[in-house]
JSON list of C-alpha atoms in Angstrom, two decimals:
[
{"chain": "M", "resi": 905, "resn": "UNK", "atom": "CA", "xyz": [15.94, -8.21, 24.39]},
{"chain": "M", "resi": 906, "resn": "UNK", "atom": "CA", "xyz": [16.02, -4.78, 26.84]},
{"chain": "M", "resi": 907, "resn": "UNK", "atom": "CA", "xyz": [16.70, -1.74, 25.56]},
{"chain": "M", "resi": 908, "resn": "UNK", "atom": "CA", "xyz": [19.69, -0.73, 27.61]},
{"chain": "M", "resi": 909, "resn": "UNK", "atom": "CA", "xyz": [18.99, 2.71, 29.89]},
{"chain": "M", "resi": 910, "resn": "UNK", "atom": "CA", "xyz": [22.03, 4.88, 30.93]},
{"chain": "M", "resi": 911, "resn": "UNK", "atom": "CA", "xyz": [22.22, 7.76, 33.34]},
{"chain": "M", "resi": 912, "resn": "UNK", "atom": "CA", "xyz": [24.59, 11.05, 33.16]},
{"chain": "M", "resi": 913, "resn": "UNK", "atom": "CA", "xyz": [24.94, 14.74, 32.40]},
{"chain": "M", "resi": 914, "resn": "UNK", "atom": "CA", "xyz": [24.26, 16.75, 29.40]},
{"chain": "M", "resi": 915, "resn": "UNK", "atom": "CA", "xyz": [28.11, 18.49, 28.68]},
{"chain": "M", "resi": 916, "resn": "UNK", "atom": "CA", "xyz": [26.20, 20.11, 25.22]},
{"chain": "M", "resi": 917, "resn": "UNK", "atom": "CA", "xyz": [23.16, 20.84, 23.65]},
{"chain": "M", "resi": 918, "resn": "UNK", "atom": "CA", "xyz": [24.54, 22.97, 20.75]},
{"chain": "M", "resi": 919, "resn": "UNK", "atom": "CA", "xyz": [22.78, 21.04, 18.20]},
{"chain": "M", "resi": 920, "resn": "UNK", "atom": "CA", "xyz": [19.00, 21.04, 17.36]},
{"chain": "M", "resi": 921, "resn": "UNK", "atom": "CA", "xyz": [17.22, 18.25, 18.67]},
{"chain": "M", "resi": 922, "resn": "UNK", "atom": "CA", "xyz": [20.68, 16.53, 19.61]},
{"chain": "M", "resi": 923, "resn": "UNK", "atom": "CA", "xyz": [22.25, 16.35, 23.25]},
{"chain": "M", "resi": 924, "resn": "UNK", "atom": "CA", "xyz": [25.69, 14.99, 23.96]},
{"chain": "M", "resi": 925, "resn": "UNK", "atom": "CA", "xyz": [25.36, 13.19, 27.43]},
{"chain": "M", "resi": 926, "resn": "UNK", "atom": "CA", "xyz": [28.59, 11.80, 29.36]},
{"chain": "M", "resi": 927, "resn": "UNK", "atom": "CA", "xyz": [28.04, 8.84, 30.75]},
{"chain": "M", "resi": 928, "resn": "UNK", "atom": "CA", "xyz": [30.30, 7.83, 33.91]},
{"chain": "M", "resi": 929, "resn": "UNK", "atom": "CA", "xyz": [30.99, 4.33, 35.59]},
{"chain": "M", "resi": 930, "resn": "UNK", "atom": "CA", "xyz": [33.34, 2.72, 37.92]},
{"chain": "M", "resi": 931, "resn": "UNK", "atom": "CA", "xyz": [34.90, -0.51, 36.68]},
{"chain": "M", "resi": 932, "resn": "UNK", "atom": "CA", "xyz": [37.05, -2.77, 38.80]},
{"chain": "M", "resi": 933, "resn": "UNK", "atom": "CA", "xyz": [41.24, -3.28, 37.71]},
{"chain": "M", "resi": 934, "resn": "UNK", "atom": "CA", "xyz": [41.83, -6.55, 36.84]},
{"chain": "M", "resi": 935, "resn": "UNK", "atom": "CA", "xyz": [45.16, -7.34, 38.37]},
{"chain": "M", "resi": 936, "resn": "UNK", "atom": "CA", "xyz": [45.12, -4.30, 41.60]},
{"chain": "M", "resi": 937, "resn": "UNK", "atom": "CA", "xyz": [40.99, -5.07, 42.03]},
{"chain": "M", "resi": 938, "resn": "UNK", "atom": "CA", "xyz": [40.83, -1.30, 42.98]},
{"chain": "M", "resi": 939, "resn": "UNK", "atom": "CA", "xyz": [37.76, 0.89, 41.27]},
{"chain": "M", "resi": 940, "resn": "UNK", "atom": "CA", "xyz": [38.67, 3.05, 38.10]},
{"chain": "M", "resi": 941, "resn": "UNK", "atom": "CA", "xyz": [36.73, 5.54, 36.83]},
{"chain": "M", "resi": 942, "resn": "UNK", "atom": "CA", "xyz": [35.52, 5.72, 33.09]},
{"chain": "M", "resi": 943, "resn": "UNK", "atom": "CA", "xyz": [33.48, 7.83, 31.36]},
{"chain": "M", "resi": 944, "resn": "UNK", "atom": "CA", "xyz": [32.03, 8.09, 27.59]},
{"chain": "M", "resi": 945, "resn": "UNK", "atom": "CA", "xyz": [30.22, 10.72, 25.68]},
{"chain": "M", "resi": 946, "resn": "UNK", "atom": "CA", "xyz": [26.74, 9.42, 23.74]},
{"chain": "M", "resi": 947, "resn": "UNK", "atom": "CA", "xyz": [24.72, 11.53, 21.34]},
{"chain": "M", "resi": 948, "resn": "UNK", "atom": "CA", "xyz": [21.33, 11.59, 22.40]},
{"chain": "M", "resi": 949, "resn": "UNK", "atom": "CA", "xyz": [18.04, 12.47, 20.22]},
{"chain": "M", "resi": 950, "resn": "UNK", "atom": "CA", "xyz": [16.58, 15.20, 22.29]},
{"chain": "M", "resi": 951, "resn": "UNK", "atom": "CA", "xyz": [13.07, 15.90, 20.47]},
{"chain": "M", "resi": 952, "resn": "UNK", "atom": "CA", "xyz": [11.73, 18.81, 22.37]},
{"chain": "M", "resi": 953, "resn": "UNK", "atom": "CA", "xyz": [15.10, 21.03, 22.76]},
{"chain": "M", "resi": 954, "resn": "UNK", "atom": "CA", "xyz": [14.13, 20.31, 26.26]},
{"chain": "M", "resi": 955, "resn": "UNK", "atom": "CA", "xyz": [17.49, 19.67, 28.09]},
{"chain": "M", "resi": 956, "resn": "UNK", "atom": "CA", "xyz": [20.37, 22.15, 28.31]},
{"chain": "M", "resi": 957, "resn": "UNK", "atom": "CA", "xyz": [24.06, 22.14, 30.00]},
{"chain": "M", "resi": 958, "resn": "UNK", "atom": "CA", "xyz": [24.26, 20.40, 33.19]},
{"chain": "M", "resi": 959, "resn": "UNK", "atom": "CA", "xyz": [21.27, 18.82, 32.96]},
{"chain": "M", "resi": 960, "resn": "UNK", "atom": "CA", "xyz": [20.94, 14.92, 34.71]},
{"chain": "M", "resi": 961, "resn": "UNK", "atom": "CA", "xyz": [19.46, 12.92, 32.06]},
{"chain": "M", "resi": 962, "resn": "UNK", "atom": "CA", "xyz": [18.12, 9.15, 31.47]},
{"chain": "M", "resi": 963, "resn": "UNK", "atom": "CA", "xyz": [19.00, 7.93, 28.03]},
{"chain": "M", "resi": 964, "resn": "UNK", "atom": "CA", "xyz": [17.71, 4.65, 26.08]},
{"chain": "M", "resi": 965, "resn": "UNK", "atom": "CA", "xyz": [18.54, 3.05, 23.32]},
{"chain": "M", "resi": 966, "resn": "UNK", "atom": "CA", "xyz": [16.64, 3.06, 20.05]},
{"chain": "M", "resi": 967, "resn": "UNK", "atom": "CA", "xyz": [17.23, 3.08, 16.34]},
{"chain": "M", "resi": 968, "resn": "UNK", "atom": "CA", "xyz": [19.73, 4.86, 14.45]},
{"chain": "M", "resi": 969, "resn": "UNK", "atom": "CA", "xyz": [18.74, 8.75, 14.13]},
{"chain": "M", "resi": 970, "resn": "UNK", "atom": "CA", "xyz": [22.03, 9.69, 12.61]},
{"chain": "M", "resi": 971, "resn": "UNK", "atom": "CA", "xyz": [25.20, 8.42, 11.82]},
{"chain": "M", "resi": 972, "resn": "UNK", "atom": "CA", "xyz": [26.64, 9.29, 15.49]},
{"chain": "M", "resi": 973, "resn": "UNK", "atom": "CA", "xyz": [23.01, 9.17, 17.34]},
{"chain": "M", "resi": 974, "resn": "UNK", "atom": "CA", "xyz": [21.74, 5.77, 18.72]},
{"chain": "M", "resi": 975, "resn": "UNK", "atom": "CA", "xyz": [20.47, 6.99, 21.87]},
{"chain": "M", "resi": 976, "resn": "UNK", "atom": "CA", "xyz": [17.20, 8.72, 22.67]},
{"chain": "M", "resi": 977, "resn": "UNK", "atom": "CA", "xyz": [16.72, 11.08, 25.81]},
{"chain": "M", "resi": 978, "resn": "UNK", "atom": "CA", "xyz": [13.75, 9.39, 28.22]},
{"chain": "M", "resi": 979, "resn": "UNK", "atom": "CA", "xyz": [10.96, 12.09, 29.35]},
{"chain": "M", "resi": 980, "resn": "UNK", "atom": "CA", "xyz": [9.57, 10.57, 32.25]},
{"chain": "M", "resi": 981, "resn": "UNK", "atom": "CA", "xyz": [6.37, 13.13, 32.25]},
{"chain": "M", "resi": 982, "resn": "UNK", "atom": "CA", "xyz": [5.36, 12.44, 29.03]}
]
């Protein structure tokens, strides 16, 4: 089964080897058929402490690293 890949913005890089990524998406309202913005924050593993606040990153599902971390940052150049 393929792993999900999401794109979002780093909103916090204060923890060691962890970034918090805010992912925004559009969902259609079931009754009014208008699109509504939804957002969710994911804790992602950043092995190299490379990403800072405001960066746009891609994250991928992975094994659990801790209680909240189930995602890892994709390094496109590596």
